Coordinates of C-alpha atoms in Angstrom, one line a residue:
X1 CA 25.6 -27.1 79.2
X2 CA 22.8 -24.6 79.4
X3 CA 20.0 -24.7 76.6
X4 CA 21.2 -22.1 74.3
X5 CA 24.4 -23.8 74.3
X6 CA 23.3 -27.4 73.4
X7 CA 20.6 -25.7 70.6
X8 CA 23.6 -24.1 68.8
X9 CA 25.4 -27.1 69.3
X10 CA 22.9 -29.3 67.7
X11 CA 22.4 -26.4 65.1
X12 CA 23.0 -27.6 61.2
X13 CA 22.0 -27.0 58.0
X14 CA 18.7 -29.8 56.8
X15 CA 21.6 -31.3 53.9
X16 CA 23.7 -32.3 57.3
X17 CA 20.8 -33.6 58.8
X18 CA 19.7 -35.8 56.8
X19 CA 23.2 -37.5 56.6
X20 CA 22.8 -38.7 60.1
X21 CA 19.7 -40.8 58.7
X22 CA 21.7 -44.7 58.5
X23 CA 20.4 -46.9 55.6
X24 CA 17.9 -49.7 56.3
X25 CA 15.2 -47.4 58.2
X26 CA 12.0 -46.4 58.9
X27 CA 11.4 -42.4 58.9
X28 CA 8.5 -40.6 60.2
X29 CA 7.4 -37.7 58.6
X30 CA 4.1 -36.8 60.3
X31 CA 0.5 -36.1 59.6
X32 CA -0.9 -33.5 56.7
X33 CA 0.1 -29.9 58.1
X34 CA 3.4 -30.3 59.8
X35 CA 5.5 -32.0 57.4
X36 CA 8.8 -30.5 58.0
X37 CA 9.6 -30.2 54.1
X38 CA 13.3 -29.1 54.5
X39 CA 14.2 -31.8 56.1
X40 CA 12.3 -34.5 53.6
X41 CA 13.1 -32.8 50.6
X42 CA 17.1 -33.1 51.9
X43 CA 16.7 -36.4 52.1
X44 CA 14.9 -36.8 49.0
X45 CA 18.0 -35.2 47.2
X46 CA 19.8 -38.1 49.0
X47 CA 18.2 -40.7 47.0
X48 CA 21.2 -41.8 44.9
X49 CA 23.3 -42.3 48.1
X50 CA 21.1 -44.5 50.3
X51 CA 19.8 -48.0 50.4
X52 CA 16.2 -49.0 51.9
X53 CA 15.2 -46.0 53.8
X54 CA 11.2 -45.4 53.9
X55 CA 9.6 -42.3 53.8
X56 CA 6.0 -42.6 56.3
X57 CA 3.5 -40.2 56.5
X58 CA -0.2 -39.8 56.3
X59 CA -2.2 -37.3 54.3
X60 CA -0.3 -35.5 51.4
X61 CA -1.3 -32.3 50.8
X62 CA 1.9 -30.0 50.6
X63 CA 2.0 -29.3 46.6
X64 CA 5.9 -28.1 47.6
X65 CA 7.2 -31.5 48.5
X66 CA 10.1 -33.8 46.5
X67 CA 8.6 -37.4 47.1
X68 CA 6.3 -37.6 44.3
X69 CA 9.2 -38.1 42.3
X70 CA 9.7 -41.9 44.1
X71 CA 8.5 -44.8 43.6
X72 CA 8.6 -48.9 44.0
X73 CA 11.9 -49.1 42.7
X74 CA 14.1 -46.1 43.9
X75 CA 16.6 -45.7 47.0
X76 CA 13.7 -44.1 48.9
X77 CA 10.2 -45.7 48.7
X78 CA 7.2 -43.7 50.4
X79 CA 4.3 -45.5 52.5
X80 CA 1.1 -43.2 52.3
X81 CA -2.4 -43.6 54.2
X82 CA -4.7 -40.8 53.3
X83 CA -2.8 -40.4 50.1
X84 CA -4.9 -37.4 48.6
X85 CA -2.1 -35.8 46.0
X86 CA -0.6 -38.7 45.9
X87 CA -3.6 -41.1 45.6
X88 CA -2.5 -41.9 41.6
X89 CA 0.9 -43.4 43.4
X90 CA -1.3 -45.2 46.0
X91 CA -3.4 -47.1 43.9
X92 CA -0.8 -47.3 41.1
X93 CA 1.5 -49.0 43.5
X94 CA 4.3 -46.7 43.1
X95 CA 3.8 -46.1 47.0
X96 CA 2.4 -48.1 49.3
X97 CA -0.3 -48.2 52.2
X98 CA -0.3 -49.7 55.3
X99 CA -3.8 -50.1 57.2
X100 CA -3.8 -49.5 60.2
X101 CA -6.3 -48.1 62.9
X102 CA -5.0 -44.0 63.8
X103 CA -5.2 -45.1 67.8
X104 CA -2.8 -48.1 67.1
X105 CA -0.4 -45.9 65.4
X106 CA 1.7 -45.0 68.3
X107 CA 2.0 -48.7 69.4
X108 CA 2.7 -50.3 65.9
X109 CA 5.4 -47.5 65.3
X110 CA 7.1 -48.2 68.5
X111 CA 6.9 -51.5 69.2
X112 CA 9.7 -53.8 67.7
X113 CA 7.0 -56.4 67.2
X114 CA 5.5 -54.6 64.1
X115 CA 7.3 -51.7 62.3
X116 CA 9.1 -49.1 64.6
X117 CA 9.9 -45.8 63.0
X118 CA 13.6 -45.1 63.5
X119 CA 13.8 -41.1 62.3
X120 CA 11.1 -38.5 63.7
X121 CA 11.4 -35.5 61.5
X122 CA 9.4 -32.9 63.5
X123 CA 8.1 -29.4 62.1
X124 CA 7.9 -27.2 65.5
X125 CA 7.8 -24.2 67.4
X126 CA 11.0 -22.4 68.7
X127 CA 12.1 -23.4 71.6
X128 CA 11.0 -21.8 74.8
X129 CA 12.3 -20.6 77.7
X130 CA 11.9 -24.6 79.1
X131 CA 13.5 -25.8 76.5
X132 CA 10.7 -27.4 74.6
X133 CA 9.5 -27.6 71.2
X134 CA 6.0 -27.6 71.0
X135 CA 4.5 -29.7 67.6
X136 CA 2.1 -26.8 66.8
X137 CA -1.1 -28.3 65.1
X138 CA -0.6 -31.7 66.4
X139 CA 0.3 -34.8 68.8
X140 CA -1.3 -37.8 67.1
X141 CA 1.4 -40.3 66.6
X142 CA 4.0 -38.3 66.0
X143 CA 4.5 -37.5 70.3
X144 CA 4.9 -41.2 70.5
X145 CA 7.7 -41.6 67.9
X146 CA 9.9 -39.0 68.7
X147 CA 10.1 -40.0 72.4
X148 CA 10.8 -43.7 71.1
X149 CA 13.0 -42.6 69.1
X150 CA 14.8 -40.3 71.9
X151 CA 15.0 -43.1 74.1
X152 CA 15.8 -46.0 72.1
X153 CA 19.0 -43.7 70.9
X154 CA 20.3 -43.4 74.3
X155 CA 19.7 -46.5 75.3
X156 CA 22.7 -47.5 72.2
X157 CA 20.9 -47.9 69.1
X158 CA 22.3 -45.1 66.7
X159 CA 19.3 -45.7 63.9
X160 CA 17.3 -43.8 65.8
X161 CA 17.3 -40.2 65.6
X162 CA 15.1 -36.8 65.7
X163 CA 15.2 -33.9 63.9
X164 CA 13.7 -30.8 64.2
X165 CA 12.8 -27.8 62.1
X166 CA 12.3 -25.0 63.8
X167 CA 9.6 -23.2 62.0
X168 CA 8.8 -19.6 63.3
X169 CA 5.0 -20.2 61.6
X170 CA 4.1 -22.8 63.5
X171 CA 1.5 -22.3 66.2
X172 CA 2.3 -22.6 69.7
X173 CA -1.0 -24.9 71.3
X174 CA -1.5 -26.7 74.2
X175 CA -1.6 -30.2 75.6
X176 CA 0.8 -33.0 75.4
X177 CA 2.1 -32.5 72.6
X178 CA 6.2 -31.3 73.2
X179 CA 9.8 -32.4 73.2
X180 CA 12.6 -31.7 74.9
X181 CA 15.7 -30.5 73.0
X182 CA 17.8 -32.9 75.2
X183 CA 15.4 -35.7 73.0
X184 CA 16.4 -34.0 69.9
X185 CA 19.8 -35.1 68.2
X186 CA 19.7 -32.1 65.1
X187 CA 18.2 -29.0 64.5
X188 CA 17.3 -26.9 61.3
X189 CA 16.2 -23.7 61.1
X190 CA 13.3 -23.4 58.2
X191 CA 9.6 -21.9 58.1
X192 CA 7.5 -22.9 55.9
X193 CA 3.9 -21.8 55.6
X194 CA 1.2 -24.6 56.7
X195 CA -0.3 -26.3 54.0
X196 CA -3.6 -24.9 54.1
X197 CA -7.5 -26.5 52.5
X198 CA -9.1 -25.0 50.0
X199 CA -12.5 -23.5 51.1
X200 CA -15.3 -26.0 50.9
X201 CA -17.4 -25.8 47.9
X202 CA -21.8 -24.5 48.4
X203 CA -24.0 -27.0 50.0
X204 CA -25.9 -28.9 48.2
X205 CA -29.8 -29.4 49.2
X206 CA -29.4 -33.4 50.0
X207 CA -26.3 -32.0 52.4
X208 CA -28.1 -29.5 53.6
X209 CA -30.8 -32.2 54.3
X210 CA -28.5 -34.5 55.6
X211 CA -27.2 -32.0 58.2
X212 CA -30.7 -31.3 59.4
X213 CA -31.2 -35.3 60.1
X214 CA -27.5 -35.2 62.0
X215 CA -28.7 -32.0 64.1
X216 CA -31.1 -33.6 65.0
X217 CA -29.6 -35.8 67.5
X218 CA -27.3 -33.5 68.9
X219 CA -28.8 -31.6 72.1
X220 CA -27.4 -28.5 74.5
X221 CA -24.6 -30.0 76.2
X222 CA -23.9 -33.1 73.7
X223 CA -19.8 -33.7 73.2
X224 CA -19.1 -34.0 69.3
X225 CA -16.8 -35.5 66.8
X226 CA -16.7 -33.9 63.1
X227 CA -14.5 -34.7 60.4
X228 CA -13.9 -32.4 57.3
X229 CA -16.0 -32.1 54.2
X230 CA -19.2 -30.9 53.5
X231 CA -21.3 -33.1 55.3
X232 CA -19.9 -32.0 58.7
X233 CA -20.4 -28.1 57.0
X234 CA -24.0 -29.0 56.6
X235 CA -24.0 -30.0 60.1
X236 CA -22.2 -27.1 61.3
X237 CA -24.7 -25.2 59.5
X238 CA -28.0 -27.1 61.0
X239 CA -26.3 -26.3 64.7
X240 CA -26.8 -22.2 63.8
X241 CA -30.8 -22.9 62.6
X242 CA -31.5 -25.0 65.9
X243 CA -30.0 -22.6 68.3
X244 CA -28.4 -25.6 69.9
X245 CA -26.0 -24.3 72.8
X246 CA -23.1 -25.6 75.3
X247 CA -21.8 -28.7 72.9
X248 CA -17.9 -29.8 73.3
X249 CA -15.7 -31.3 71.7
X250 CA -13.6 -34.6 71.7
X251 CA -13.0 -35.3 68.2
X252 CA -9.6 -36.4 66.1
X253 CA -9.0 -33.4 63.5
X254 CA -9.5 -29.8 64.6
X255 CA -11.0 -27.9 61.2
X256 CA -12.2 -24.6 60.1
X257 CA -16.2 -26.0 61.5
X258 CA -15.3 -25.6 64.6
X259 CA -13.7 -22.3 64.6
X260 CA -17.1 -21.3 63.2
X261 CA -19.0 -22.9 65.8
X262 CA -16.9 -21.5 68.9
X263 CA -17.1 -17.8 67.4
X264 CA -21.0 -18.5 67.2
X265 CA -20.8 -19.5 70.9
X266 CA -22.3 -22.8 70.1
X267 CA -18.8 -24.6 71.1
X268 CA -18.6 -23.6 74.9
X269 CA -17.0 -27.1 76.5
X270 CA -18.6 -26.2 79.9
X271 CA -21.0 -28.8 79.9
X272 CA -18.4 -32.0 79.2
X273 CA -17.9 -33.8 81.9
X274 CA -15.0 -35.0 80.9
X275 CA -11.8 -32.9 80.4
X276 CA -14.3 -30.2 80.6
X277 CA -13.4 -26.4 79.2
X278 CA -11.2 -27.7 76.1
X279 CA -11.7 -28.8 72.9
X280 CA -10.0 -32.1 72.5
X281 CA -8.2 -33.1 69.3
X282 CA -4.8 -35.1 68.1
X283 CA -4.3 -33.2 65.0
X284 CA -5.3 -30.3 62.7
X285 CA -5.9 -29.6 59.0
X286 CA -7.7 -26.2 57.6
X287 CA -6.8 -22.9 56.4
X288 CA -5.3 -20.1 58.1
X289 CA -8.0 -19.5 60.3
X290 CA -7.7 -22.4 61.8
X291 CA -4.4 -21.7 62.7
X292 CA -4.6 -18.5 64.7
X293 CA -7.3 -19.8 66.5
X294 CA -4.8 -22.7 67.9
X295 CA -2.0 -20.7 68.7
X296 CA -1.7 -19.7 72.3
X297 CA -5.4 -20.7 73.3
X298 CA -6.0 -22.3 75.9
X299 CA -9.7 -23.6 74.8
X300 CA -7.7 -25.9 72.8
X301 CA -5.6 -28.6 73.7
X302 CA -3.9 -32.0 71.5
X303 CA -3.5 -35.4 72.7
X304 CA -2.0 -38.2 71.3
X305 CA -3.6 -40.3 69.1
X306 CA -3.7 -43.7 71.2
X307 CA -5.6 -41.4 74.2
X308 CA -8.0 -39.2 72.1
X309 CA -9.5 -41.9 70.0
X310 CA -9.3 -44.7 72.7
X311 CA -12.6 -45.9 72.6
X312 CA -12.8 -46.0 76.3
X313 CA -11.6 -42.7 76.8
X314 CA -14.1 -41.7 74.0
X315 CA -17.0 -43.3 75.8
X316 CA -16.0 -41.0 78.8
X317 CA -18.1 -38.4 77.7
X318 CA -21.3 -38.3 78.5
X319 CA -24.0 -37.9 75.0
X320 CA -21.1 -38.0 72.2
X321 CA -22.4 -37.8 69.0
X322 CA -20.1 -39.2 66.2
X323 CA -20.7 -38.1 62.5
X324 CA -18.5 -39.4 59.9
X325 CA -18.6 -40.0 56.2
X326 CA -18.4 -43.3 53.7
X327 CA -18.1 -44.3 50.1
X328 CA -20.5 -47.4 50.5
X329 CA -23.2 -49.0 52.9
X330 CA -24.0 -52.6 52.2
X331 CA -28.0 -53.8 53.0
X332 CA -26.5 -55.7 56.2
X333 CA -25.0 -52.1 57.5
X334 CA -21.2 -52.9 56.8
X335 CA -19.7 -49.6 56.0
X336 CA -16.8 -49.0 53.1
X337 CA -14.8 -45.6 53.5
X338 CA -11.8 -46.1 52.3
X339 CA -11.6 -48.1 49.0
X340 CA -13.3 -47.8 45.4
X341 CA -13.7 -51.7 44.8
X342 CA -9.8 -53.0 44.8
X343 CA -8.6 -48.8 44.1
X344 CA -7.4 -47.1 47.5
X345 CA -9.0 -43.7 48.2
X346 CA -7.9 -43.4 51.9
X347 CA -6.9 -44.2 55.0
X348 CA -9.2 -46.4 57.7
X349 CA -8.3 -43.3 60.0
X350 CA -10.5 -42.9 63.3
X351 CA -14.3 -44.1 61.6
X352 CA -14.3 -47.1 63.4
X353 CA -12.0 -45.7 66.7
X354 CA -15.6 -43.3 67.2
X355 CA -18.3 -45.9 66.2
X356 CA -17.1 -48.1 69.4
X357 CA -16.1 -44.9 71.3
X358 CA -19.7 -43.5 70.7
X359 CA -21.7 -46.7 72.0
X360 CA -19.5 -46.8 75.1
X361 CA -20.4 -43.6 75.5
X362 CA -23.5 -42.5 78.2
X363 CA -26.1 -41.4 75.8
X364 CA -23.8 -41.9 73.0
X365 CA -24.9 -42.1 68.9
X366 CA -22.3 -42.8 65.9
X367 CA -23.9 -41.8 62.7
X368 CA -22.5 -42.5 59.2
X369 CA -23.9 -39.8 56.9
X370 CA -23.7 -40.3 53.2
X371 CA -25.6 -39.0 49.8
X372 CA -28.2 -41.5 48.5
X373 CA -26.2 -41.9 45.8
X374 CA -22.5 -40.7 43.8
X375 CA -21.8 -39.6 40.5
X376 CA -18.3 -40.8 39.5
X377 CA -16.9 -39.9 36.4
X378 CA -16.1 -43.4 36.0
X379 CA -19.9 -44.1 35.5
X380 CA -20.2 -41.3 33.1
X381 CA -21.8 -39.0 35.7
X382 CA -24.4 -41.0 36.2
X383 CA -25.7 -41.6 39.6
X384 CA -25.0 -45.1 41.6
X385 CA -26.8 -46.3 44.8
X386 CA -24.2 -45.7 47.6
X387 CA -26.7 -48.3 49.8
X388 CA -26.0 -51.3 47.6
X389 CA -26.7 -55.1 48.3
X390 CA -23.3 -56.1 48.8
X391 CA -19.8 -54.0 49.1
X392 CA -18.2 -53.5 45.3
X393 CA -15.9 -56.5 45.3
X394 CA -12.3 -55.3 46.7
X395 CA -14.1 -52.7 48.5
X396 CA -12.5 -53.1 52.5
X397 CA -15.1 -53.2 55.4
X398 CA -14.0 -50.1 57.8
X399 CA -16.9 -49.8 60.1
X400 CA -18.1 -53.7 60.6
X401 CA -21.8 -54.0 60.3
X402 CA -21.9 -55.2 64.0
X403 CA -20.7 -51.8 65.1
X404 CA -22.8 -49.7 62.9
X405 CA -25.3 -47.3 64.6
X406 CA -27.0 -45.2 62.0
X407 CA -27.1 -44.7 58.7
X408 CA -28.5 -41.5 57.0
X409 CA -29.1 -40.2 53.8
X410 CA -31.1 -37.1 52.4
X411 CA -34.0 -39.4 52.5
X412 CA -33.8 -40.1 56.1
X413 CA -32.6 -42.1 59.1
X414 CA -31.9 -45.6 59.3
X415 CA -31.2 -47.2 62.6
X416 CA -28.8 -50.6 62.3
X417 CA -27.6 -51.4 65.2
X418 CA -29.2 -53.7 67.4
X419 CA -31.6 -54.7 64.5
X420 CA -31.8 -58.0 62.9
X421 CA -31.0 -58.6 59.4
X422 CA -34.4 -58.2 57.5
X423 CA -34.9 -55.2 60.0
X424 CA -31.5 -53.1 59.0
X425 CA -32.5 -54.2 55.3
X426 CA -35.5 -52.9 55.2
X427 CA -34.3 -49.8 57.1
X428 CA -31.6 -49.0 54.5
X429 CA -33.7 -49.7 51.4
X430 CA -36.2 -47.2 52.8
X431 CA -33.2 -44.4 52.8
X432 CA -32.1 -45.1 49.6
X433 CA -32.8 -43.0 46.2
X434 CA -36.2 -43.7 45.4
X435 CA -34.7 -44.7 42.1
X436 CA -32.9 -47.9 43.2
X437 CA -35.2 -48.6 45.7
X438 CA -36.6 -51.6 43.8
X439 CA -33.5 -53.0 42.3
X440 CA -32.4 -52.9 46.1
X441 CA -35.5 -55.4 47.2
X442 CA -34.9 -57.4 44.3
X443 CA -31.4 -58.1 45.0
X444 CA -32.4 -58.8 48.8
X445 CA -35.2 -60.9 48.4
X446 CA -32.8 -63.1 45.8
X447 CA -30.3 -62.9 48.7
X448 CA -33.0 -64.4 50.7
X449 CA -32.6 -61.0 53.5
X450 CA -36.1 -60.7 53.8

């Protein structure tokens, strides 16, 4: 059977689809952008005929999607990590969350020893002339699951399945991040528009400040990792004042930053002396921009999760700089990113993946970047120390103080790693809001940490 034939032969509508998913499974859904939505919001209209079929996925941002309609008790229960639209569910306990670290997710979704995904529901190219399907603006786990899932069908086990939509939008990229249609059991046809971010709001003059400290220890020819928000814009913004030239990139999430910083010239690759000439990332979320830079070019490549935020393959290039973001930082240097006391906010994602990867890295430097202090509404505005002398109680560890580097704030850098305990103490008070500087040696000294 030649291609064409088998793709009209696998060829259906997303309501017939669907009805190849058996009860009692696990189904994969994919990361942010790609969420094939004809396909889940078919099966979401299947709720009433099913038993015990999870929806996984991780970052919700499509404001189209069905699934917000489930919850604990319904046919069709959702598990979320980075629930963003959906946090209210999260924390609610309407869905759940499963923590895991982003570079185990291909393992831990295969592997019958933990929780294998039976369904891949892909959102990808047309098919070329090859017969492949390329993923578009991502690999991360997603590469891993569908090939599982091919294999473990032929091998006799009829649970497993993939489907893909084939969405004329979706970018074509490059790296390893296709599928065959002989691993493919149905195909829809559907485009959808990516789900796109909303611009980033002004910097403010701690980021600004903040991005200045970052820059600082980035030099020509340093390899990066950024993640999205305005700290890494601040950065971005610090890298056009400094003039600083020839950085790459081996980071998790491609975003609009480093569109900005290739068309400035700043990105070149041609220093990295690993996987050299590419930018290397597992999965992407931005606006359009962002998009048309991906498609076709060959600068840019995605990898699956388990390789591009391996540690060890981290640490493989030379003078890595890792900046990333938190919600807390204890006196001790244990980091909190993902929780607000006991209330989820996100995922552990690749924080902790980069911290190691960084320090195995030849001139390597993770940095966790963070205001002095937060303004929830919760507090009534009013500001909070985000150094404080102990982690809000239910507030998870990501980054384990034993792995933290640096710590900076608008008031400066803090270096913790490698430092005793009165040392990083000391260290962190002196970066904290002038403000709660003194309530911070108080509550140390009655800690007896220095």
């Amino acid at each position: 059977m030649d291609l064409q034939q088998m793709y009209k032969k696998k060829l259906m509508s997303a309501e017939d689809a669907v009805k190849l998913i058996k009860n009692n499974t696990e189904v994969w859904i994919g990361i942010a952008v790609p969420v094939p939505l004809a396909l889940v919001n078919a099966l979401v209209d299947r709720e009433p005929e099913v038993e015990n079929i999870t929806i996984n996925h991780i970052v919700d941002i499509h404001p189209q999607n069905t699934w917000r309609k489930l919850n604990r008790d319904t046919n069709i229960r959702v598990d979320c990590g980075y629930p963003t639209a959906s946090r209210d569910k999260v924390v609610s306990g309407e869905f759940t969350m499963s923590p895991i670290l982003f570079r185990n997710m291909p393992k831990m979704y295969t592997d019958e020893n933990y929780r294998p995904m039976h369904v891949a529901m892909l959102n990808v190219t047309p098919m070329d002339k090859h017969g492949y399907f390329c993923l578009g603006v991502g690999a991360d786990a997603t590469v891993a699951i569908a090939h599982n899932a091919a294999r473990r069908r032929r091998e006799g086990d009829n649970r497993y399945l993939v489907l893909a939509q084939v969405n004329n939008k979706m970018p074509r990229s490059r790296g390893l991040n296709y599928i065959h249609i002989s691993e493919v059991d149905a195909i829809v046809e559907a485009d959808q528009d990516l789900a796109v971010l909303p611009e980033a709001g002004p910097l403010s003059p701690e980021e600004e400040t903040i991005g200045r400290y970052c820059a600082e220890f980035v030099k020509d020819g340093s390899t990066i990792q950024l993640g999205i928000g305005n700290i890494p814009n601040a950065v971005a913004k610090a890298f056009l004042d400094t003039g600083v030239k020839d950085l790459g990139v081996h980071s998790e999430m491609a975003c609009d930053t480093m569109v900005e910083l290739w068309e400035a010239g700043i990105i070149t690759n041609q220093r990295k002396n690993f996987m050299p000439y590419r930018s290397i990332f597992t999965f992407a979320m931005g606006t359009k921009k962002l998009y048309e830079w991906i498609d076709d070019n060959p600068g840019v490549e995605f990898h699956p999760v388990d390789f591009v935020n391996n540690p060890h393959i981290i640490g493989r290039n030379d003078n890595l700089v890792s900046i990333n973001a938190c919600l807390q930082v204890d006196l001790t240097g244990q980091v909190c990113s993902e929780s607000m006391g006991w209330k989820q906010y996100t995922h552990p994602g690749g924080q902790l993946d980069f911290v190691e990867g960084a320090f195995e890295s030849k001139g390597g430097v993770s940095i966790i970047a963070t205001p002095s202090v937060a303004r929830p509404r919760a507090n009534g505005g009013n500001p909070i120390s985000k150094i404080a002398p102990h982690i809000t109680p239910g507030g998870i560890v990501t980054t384990p103080r034993a792995c933290t580097d640096y710590v900076i704030t608008e008031y400066g850098v803090a270096k913790i790693k490698g430092q005793s305990v009165r040392k990083r103490v000391l260290n962190l008070i002196s970066i904290a809001h002038p403000d709660f500087r003194d309530e911070l040696k108080y509550e140390a000294r009655r800690r007896d940490l220095i």
